[in-house]
PDB file of C-alpha atoms in Angstrom:
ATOM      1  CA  UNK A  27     135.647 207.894  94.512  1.00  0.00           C
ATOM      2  CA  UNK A  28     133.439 206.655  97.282  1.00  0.00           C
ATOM      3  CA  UNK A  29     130.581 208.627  98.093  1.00  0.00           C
ATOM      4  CA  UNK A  30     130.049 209.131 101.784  1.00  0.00           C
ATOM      5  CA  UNK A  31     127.569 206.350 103.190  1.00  0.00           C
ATOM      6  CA  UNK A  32     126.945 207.646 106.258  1.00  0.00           C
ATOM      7  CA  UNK A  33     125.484 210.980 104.708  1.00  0.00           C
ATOM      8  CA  UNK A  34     123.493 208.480 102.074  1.00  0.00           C
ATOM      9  CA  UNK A  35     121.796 206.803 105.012  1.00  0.00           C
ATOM     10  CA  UNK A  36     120.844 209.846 106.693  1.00  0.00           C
ATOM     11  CA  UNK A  37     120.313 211.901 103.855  1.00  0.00           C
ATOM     12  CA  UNK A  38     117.740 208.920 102.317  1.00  0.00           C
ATOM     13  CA  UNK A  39     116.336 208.183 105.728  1.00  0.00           C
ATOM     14  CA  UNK A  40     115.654 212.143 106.002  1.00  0.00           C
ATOM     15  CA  UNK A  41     113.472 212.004 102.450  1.00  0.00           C
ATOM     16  CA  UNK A  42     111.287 208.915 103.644  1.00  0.00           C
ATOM     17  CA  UNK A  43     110.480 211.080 107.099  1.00  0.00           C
ATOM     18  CA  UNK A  44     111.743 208.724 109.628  1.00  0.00           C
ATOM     19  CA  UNK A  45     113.275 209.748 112.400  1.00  0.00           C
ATOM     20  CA  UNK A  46     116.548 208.983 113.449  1.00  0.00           C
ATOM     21  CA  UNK A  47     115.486 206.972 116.458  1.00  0.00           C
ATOM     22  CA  UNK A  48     112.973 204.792 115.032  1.00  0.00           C
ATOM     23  CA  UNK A  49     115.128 203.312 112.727  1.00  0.00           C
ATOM     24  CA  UNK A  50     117.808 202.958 115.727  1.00  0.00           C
ATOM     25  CA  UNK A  51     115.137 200.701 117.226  1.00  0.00           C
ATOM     26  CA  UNK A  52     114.509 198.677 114.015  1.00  0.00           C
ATOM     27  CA  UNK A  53     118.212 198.183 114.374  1.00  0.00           C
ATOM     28  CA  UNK A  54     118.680 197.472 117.555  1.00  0.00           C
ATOM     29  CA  UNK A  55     120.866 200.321 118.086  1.00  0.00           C
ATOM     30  CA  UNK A  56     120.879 203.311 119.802  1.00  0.00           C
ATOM     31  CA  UNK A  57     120.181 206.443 118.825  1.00  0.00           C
ATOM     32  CA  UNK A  58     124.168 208.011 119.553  1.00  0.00           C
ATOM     33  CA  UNK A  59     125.029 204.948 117.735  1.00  0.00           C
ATOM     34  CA  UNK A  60     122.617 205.796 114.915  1.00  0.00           C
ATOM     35  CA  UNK A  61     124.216 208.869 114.772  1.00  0.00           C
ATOM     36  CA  UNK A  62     127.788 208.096 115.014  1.00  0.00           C
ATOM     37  CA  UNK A  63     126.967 205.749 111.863  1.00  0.00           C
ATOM     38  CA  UNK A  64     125.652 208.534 110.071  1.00  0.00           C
ATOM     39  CA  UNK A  65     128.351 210.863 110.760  1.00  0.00           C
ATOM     40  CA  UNK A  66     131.092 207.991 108.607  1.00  0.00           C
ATOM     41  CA  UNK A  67     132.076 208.818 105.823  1.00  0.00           C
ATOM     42  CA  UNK A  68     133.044 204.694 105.150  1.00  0.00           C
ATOM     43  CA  UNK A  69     131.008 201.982 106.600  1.00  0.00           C
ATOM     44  CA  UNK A  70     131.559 198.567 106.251  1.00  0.00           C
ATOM     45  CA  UNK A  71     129.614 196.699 103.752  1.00  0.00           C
ATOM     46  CA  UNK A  72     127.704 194.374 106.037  1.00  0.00           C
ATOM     47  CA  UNK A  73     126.164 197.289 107.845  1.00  0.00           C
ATOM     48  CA  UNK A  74     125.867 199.294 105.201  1.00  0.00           C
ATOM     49  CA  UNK A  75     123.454 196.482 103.678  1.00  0.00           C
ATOM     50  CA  UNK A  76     121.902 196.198 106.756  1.00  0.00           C
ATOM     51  CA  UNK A  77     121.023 199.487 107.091  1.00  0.00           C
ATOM     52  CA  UNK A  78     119.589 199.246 103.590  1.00  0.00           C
ATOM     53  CA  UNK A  79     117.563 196.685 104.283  1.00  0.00           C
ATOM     54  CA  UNK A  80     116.187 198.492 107.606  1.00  0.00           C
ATOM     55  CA  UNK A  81     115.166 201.263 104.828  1.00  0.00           C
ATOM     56  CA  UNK A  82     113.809 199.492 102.499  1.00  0.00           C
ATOM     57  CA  UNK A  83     116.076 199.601  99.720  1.00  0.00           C
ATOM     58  CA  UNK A  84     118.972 197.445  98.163  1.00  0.00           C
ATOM     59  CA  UNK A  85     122.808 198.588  99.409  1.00  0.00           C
ATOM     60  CA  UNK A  86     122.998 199.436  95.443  1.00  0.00           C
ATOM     61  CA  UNK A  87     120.045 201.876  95.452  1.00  0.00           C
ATOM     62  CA  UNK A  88     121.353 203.338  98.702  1.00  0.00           C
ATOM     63  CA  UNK A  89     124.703 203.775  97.330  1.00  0.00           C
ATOM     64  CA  UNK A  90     123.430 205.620  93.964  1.00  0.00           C
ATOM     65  CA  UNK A  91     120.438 207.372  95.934  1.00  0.00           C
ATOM     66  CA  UNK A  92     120.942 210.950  95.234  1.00  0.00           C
ATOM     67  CA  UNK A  93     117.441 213.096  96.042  1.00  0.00           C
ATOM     68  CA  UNK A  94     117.876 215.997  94.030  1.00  0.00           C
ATOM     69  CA  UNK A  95     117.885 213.731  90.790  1.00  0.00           C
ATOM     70  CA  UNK A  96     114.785 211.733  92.290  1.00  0.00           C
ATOM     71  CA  UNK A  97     112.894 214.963  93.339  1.00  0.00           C
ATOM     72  CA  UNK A  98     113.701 216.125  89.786  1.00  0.00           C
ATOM     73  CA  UNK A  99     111.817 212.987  88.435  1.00  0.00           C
ATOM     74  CA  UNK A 100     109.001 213.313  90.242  1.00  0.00           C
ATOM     75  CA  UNK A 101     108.875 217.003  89.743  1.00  0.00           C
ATOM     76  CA  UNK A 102     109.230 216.266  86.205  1.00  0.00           C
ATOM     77  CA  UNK A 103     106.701 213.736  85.963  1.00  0.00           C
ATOM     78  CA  UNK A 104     104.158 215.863  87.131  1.00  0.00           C
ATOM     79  CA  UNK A 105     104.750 218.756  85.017  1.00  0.00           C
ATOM     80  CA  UNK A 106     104.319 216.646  82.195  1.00  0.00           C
ATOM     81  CA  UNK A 107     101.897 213.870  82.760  1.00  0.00           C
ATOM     82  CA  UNK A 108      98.934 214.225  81.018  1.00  0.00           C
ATOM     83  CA  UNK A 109      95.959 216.527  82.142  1.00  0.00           C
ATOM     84  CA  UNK A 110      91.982 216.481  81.312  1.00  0.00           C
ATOM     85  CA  UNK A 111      89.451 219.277  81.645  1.00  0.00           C
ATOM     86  CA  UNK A 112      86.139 218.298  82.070  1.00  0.00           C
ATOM     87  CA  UNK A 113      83.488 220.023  83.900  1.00  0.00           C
ATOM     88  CA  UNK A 114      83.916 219.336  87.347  1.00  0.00           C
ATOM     89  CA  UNK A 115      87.413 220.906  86.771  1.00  0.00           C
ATOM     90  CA  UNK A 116      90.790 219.597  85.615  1.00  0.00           C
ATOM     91  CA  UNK A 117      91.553 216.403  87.102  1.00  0.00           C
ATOM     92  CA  UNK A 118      95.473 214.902  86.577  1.00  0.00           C
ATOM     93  CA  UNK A 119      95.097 211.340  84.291  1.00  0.00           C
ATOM     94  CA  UNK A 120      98.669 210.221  85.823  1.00  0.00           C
ATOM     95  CA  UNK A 121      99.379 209.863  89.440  1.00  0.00           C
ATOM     96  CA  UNK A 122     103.494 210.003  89.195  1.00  0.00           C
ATOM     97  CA  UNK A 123     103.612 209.524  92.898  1.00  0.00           C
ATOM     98  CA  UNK A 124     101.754 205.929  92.317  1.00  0.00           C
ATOM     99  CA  UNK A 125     104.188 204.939  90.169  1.00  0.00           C
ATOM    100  CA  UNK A 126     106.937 205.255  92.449  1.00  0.00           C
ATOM    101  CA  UNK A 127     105.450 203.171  95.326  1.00  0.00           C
ATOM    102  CA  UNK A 128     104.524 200.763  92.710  1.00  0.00           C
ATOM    103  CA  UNK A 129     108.271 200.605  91.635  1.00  0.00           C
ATOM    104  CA  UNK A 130     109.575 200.438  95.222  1.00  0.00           C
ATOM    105  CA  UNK A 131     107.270 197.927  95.974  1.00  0.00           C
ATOM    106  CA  UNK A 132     108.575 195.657  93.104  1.00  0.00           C
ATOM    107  CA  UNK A 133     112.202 196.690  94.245  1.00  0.00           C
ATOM    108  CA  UNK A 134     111.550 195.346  97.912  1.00  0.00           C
ATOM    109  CA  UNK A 135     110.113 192.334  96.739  1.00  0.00           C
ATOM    110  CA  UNK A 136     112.543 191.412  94.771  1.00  0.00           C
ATOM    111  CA  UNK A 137     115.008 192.326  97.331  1.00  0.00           C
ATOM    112  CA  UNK A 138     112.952 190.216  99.799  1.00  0.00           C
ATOM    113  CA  UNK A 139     112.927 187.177  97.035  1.00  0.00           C
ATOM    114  CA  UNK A 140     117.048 187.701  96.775  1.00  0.00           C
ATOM    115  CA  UNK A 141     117.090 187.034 100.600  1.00  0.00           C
ATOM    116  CA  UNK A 142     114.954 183.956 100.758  1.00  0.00           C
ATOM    117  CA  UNK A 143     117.277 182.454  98.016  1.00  0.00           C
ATOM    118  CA  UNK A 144     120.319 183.511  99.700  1.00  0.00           C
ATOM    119  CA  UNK A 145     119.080 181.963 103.048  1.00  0.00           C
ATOM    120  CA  UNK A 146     118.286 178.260 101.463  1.00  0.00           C
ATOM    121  CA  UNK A 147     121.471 178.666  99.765  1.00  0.00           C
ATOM    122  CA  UNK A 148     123.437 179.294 103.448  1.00  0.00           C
ATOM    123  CA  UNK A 149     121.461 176.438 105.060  1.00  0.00           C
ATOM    124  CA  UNK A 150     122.244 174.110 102.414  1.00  0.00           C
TER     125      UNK A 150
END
């Protein structure tokens, strides 16, 4: 069963706060045509990727991206990460927030790395 895409870029756009017509722009696109994307419930690979990449993300985590489970993560991370009292207060040891930048980071480098290869590979 295919998940609808359109709603996944929207949806993922929507939880990283930018606004429909900024990433139009980073596309090239405009913003009706930004929308009418988001509206499809199929969209063809190639722009599906594209719009992926435009994000941030790989076409896999975009396809998979689902942000109750990841708000659930963080949300459980923090109710569970480890807390000191000291006394200037209580101060949080673990920064779960930190960890997923750092991890998104990684993921877009290596997605960036993946490109580069794929590019000498094409011109080859």
């Amino acid at each position: 069963m295919m998940k609808h895409r359109g709603s996944k870029i929207a949806r993922y756009r929507s939880f990283k706060g930018i606004k429909q017509d900024s990433l139009a722009k980073q596309l090239e696109i405009s913003q009706t045509e930004m929308s009418r994307i988001e509206s499809q419930e199929t969209i063809d690979d190639i722009l599906f990727s594209q719009m992926a990449e435009a994000l941030g993300v790989s076409s896999e985590f975009l396809e998979n991206f689902d942000e109750n489970s990841a708000l659930y993560t963080i949300s459980n991370n923090i109710e569970n990460s480890p807390i000191s009292e000291n006394s200037n207060g209580i101060n949080q040891v673990f920064n779960p927030l930190d960890k997923v930048v750092e991890l998104y980071e990684r993921l877009l480098e290596s997605e960036k790395e993946k490109i580069e290869l794929l590019k000498k590979i094409n011109n080859k």
